[in-house]
PDB file of C-alpha atoms in Angstrom:
ATOM      1  CA  UNK Q   1       0.000   0.000   0.000  1.00 64.00           C
ATOM      2  CA  UNK Q   2       2.904   2.424   0.742  1.00 78.00           C
ATOM      3  CA  UNK Q   3       5.161   3.659  -2.008  1.00 75.00           C
ATOM      4  CA  UNK Q   4       8.892   3.237  -1.639  1.00 77.00           C
ATOM      5  CA  UNK Q   5      11.570   5.681  -2.776  1.00 72.00           C
ATOM      6  CA  UNK Q   6      12.403   3.468  -5.762  1.00 77.00           C
ATOM      7  CA  UNK Q   7       8.760   3.453  -6.871  1.00 79.00           C
ATOM      8  CA  UNK Q   8       8.279   7.209  -6.508  1.00 79.00           C
ATOM      9  CA  UNK Q   9      11.558   8.124  -8.118  1.00 84.00           C
ATOM     10  CA  UNK Q  10      13.157  11.536  -8.339  1.00 84.00           C
ATOM     11  CA  UNK Q  11      10.012  13.173  -9.763  1.00 85.00           C
ATOM     12  CA  UNK Q  12       8.098  12.284  -6.614  1.00 85.00           C
ATOM     13  CA  UNK Q  13      10.686  14.085  -4.497  1.00 84.00           C
ATOM     14  CA  UNK Q  14      10.517  17.116  -6.792  1.00 89.00           C
ATOM     15  CA  UNK Q  15       6.717  17.052  -6.496  1.00 89.00           C
ATOM     16  CA  UNK Q  16       6.977  16.990  -2.691  1.00 87.00           C
ATOM     17  CA  UNK Q  17       9.356  19.979  -2.659  1.00 89.00           C
ATOM     18  CA  UNK Q  18       7.128  21.947  -5.053  1.00 92.00           C
ATOM     19  CA  UNK Q  19       4.053  21.165  -2.960  1.00 92.00           C
ATOM     20  CA  UNK Q  20       5.898  22.298   0.184  1.00 91.00           C
ATOM     21  CA  UNK Q  21       6.798  25.607  -1.491  1.00 88.00           C
ATOM     22  CA  UNK Q  22       3.286  26.127  -2.842  1.00 90.00           C
ATOM     23  CA  UNK Q  23       1.638  25.468   0.515  1.00 90.00           C
ATOM     24  CA  UNK Q  24       4.126  27.652   2.407  1.00 85.00           C
ATOM     25  CA  UNK Q  25       6.067  24.995   4.301  1.00 88.00           C
ATOM     26  CA  UNK Q  26       9.254  26.056   2.493  1.00 88.00           C
ATOM     27  CA  UNK Q  27      10.027  29.730   1.888  1.00 89.00           C
ATOM     28  CA  UNK Q  28      13.041  31.412   0.307  1.00 87.00           C
ATOM     29  CA  UNK Q  29      15.674  32.605   2.761  1.00 91.00           C
ATOM     30  CA  UNK Q  30      15.487  36.313   1.734  1.00 92.00           C
ATOM     31  CA  UNK Q  31      11.740  36.325   2.361  1.00 91.00           C
ATOM     32  CA  UNK Q  32      12.244  34.645   5.744  1.00 91.00           C
ATOM     33  CA  UNK Q  33      14.948  37.145   6.761  1.00 95.00           C
ATOM     34  CA  UNK Q  34      12.818  40.110   5.651  1.00 96.00           C
ATOM     35  CA  UNK Q  35       9.854  38.791   7.630  1.00 95.00           C
ATOM     36  CA  UNK Q  36      12.053  38.394  10.708  1.00 96.00           C
ATOM     37  CA  UNK Q  37      13.361  41.966  10.328  1.00 97.00           C
ATOM     38  CA  UNK Q  38       9.820  43.336  10.109  1.00 97.00           C
ATOM     39  CA  UNK Q  39       8.801  41.302  13.167  1.00 97.00           C
ATOM     40  CA  UNK Q  40      11.815  42.653  15.097  1.00 97.00           C
ATOM     41  CA  UNK Q  41      10.891  46.231  14.150  1.00 98.00           C
ATOM     42  CA  UNK Q  42       7.317  45.740  15.356  1.00 97.00           C
ATOM     43  CA  UNK Q  43       8.511  44.054  18.567  1.00 97.00           C
ATOM     44  CA  UNK Q  44      10.865  46.959  19.273  1.00 97.00           C
ATOM     45  CA  UNK Q  45       8.073  49.467  18.618  1.00 97.00           C
ATOM     46  CA  UNK Q  46       5.781  47.551  20.980  1.00 97.00           C
ATOM     47  CA  UNK Q  47       8.391  47.553  23.750  1.00 97.00           C
ATOM     48  CA  UNK Q  48       8.973  51.300  23.272  1.00 97.00           C
ATOM     49  CA  UNK Q  49       5.218  51.991  23.374  1.00 97.00           C
ATOM     50  CA  UNK Q  50       4.856  49.883  26.515  1.00 97.00           C
ATOM     51  CA  UNK Q  51       7.615  51.822  28.275  1.00 97.00           C
ATOM     52  CA  UNK Q  52       6.093  55.134  27.175  1.00 97.00           C
ATOM     53  CA  UNK Q  53       2.662  54.123  28.428  1.00 96.00           C
ATOM     54  CA  UNK Q  54       4.094  53.107  31.811  1.00 96.00           C
ATOM     55  CA  UNK Q  55       5.970  56.411  32.071  1.00 96.00           C
ATOM     56  CA  UNK Q  56       2.820  58.362  31.156  1.00 96.00           C
ATOM     57  CA  UNK Q  57       0.731  56.494  33.738  1.00 96.00           C
ATOM     58  CA  UNK Q  58       3.328  57.198  36.416  1.00 95.00           C
ATOM     59  CA  UNK Q  59       3.371  60.895  35.530  1.00 96.00           C
ATOM     60  CA  UNK Q  60      -0.434  61.005  35.520  1.00 95.00           C
ATOM     61  CA  UNK Q  61      -0.574  59.456  38.974  1.00 94.00           C
ATOM     62  CA  UNK Q  62       1.985  61.956  40.272  1.00 94.00           C
ATOM     63  CA  UNK Q  63       0.018  64.851  38.763  1.00 95.00           C
ATOM     64  CA  UNK Q  64      -3.223  63.644  40.321  1.00 94.00           C
ATOM     65  CA  UNK Q  65      -1.564  63.526  43.735  1.00 94.00           C
ATOM     66  CA  UNK Q  66      -0.209  67.057  43.243  1.00 94.00           C
ATOM     67  CA  UNK Q  67      -3.639  68.300  42.069  1.00 93.00           C
ATOM     68  CA  UNK Q  68      -5.242  66.772  45.153  1.00 93.00           C
ATOM     69  CA  UNK Q  69      -2.695  68.438  47.440  1.00 92.00           C
ATOM     70  CA  UNK Q  70      -3.118  71.809  45.709  1.00 92.00           C
ATOM     71  CA  UNK Q  71      -6.903  71.592  45.783  1.00 91.00           C
ATOM     72  CA  UNK Q  72      -6.839  70.704  49.467  1.00 88.00           C
ATOM     73  CA  UNK Q  73      -4.513  73.606  50.280  1.00 89.00           C
ATOM     74  CA  UNK Q  74      -6.637  76.075  48.286  1.00 88.00           C
ATOM     75  CA  UNK Q  75      -9.867  74.793  49.838  1.00 86.00           C
ATOM     76  CA  UNK Q  76      -8.535  75.034  53.366  1.00 85.00           C
ATOM     77  CA  UNK Q  77      -7.059  78.509  52.781  1.00 84.00           C
ATOM     78  CA  UNK Q  78     -10.364  80.027  51.634  1.00 80.00           C
ATOM     79  CA  UNK Q  79     -12.348  82.003  54.173  1.00 76.00           C
ATOM     80  CA  UNK Q  80     -15.191  79.929  55.545  1.00 68.00           C
ATOM     81  CA  UNK Q  81     -13.535  76.720  54.432  1.00 59.00           C
ATOM     82  CA  UNK Q  82     -15.035  74.838  57.339  1.00 55.00           C
ATOM     83  CA  UNK Q  83     -18.220  73.106  56.282  1.00 55.00           C
ATOM     84  CA  UNK Q  84     -21.114  75.429  56.967  1.00 53.00           C
ATOM     85  CA  UNK Q  85     -18.859  78.015  58.570  1.00 53.00           C
ATOM     86  CA  UNK Q  86     -19.203  81.781  58.149  1.00 54.00           C
ATOM     87  CA  UNK Q  87     -18.752  82.785  54.563  1.00 53.00           C
ATOM     88  CA  UNK Q  88     -19.712  79.390  53.186  1.00 52.00           C
ATOM     89  CA  UNK Q  89     -21.533  79.702  49.895  1.00 52.00           C
ATOM     90  CA  UNK Q  90     -24.935  78.336  48.924  1.00 52.00           C
ATOM     91  CA  UNK Q  91     -25.200  74.599  48.636  1.00 48.00           C
ATOM     92  CA  UNK Q  92     -22.494  73.909  51.215  1.00 47.00           C
ATOM     93  CA  UNK Q  93     -23.716  71.339  53.688  1.00 51.00           C
ATOM     94  CA  UNK Q  94     -23.896  72.317  57.337  1.00 49.00           C
ATOM     95  CA  UNK Q  95     -24.698  70.287  60.395  1.00 48.00           C
ATOM     96  CA  UNK Q  96     -28.307  70.365  61.445  1.00 49.00           C
ATOM     97  CA  UNK Q  97     -28.503  72.725  64.448  1.00 51.00           C
ATOM     98  CA  UNK Q  98     -31.288  70.506  65.814  1.00 54.00           C
ATOM     99  CA  UNK Q  99     -28.750  68.118  67.228  1.00 52.00           C
ATOM    100  CA  UNK Q 100     -28.467  65.243  64.743  1.00 53.00           C
ATOM    101  CA  UNK Q 101     -24.814  65.330  63.682  1.00 51.00           C
ATOM    102  CA  UNK Q 102     -25.468  62.876  60.844  1.00 52.00           C
ATOM    103  CA  UNK Q 103     -28.086  65.052  59.137  1.00 52.00           C
ATOM    104  CA  UNK Q 104     -26.897  67.827  56.884  1.00 49.00           C
ATOM    105  CA  UNK Q 105     -28.967  70.652  55.506  1.00 48.00           C
ATOM    106  CA  UNK Q 106     -28.282  73.042  52.663  1.00 47.00           C
ATOM    107  CA  UNK Q 107     -27.431  76.533  53.759  1.00 44.00           C
TER     108      UNK Q 107
END
C-alpha cells in the first residue's frame, strides 16, 4: 500500500518539494529574513510603546496627587472653608442645628 523511494523516483521528491513551497512549508531565505526583520521592528516598537505608556501612567498618577494636594490647600485657605462656617456659599452642607450630627442641611 505504501510507495517506496524506488517506486516514486526523483520526480516524486521534486513534487513533494514543489508542494511544500506552494503550501508555504518552504520559503526562500530572503523572504524569511525580511519577515524576521519586520517582526523585530514591530517588537521593538511595541516595547517602546509599553515603556512610554508606563511612564505616562506614572506621571499622571503623580500629577493627580499634586492636584489633590493643591486643591486641598486652596480649599482650606479660603475664608469659611469649614463646612457650613461663616462665609460658606450656597449649597455647602452644614450640620443640622437641631442636634443630629449625621443630618446635613443646605445653607
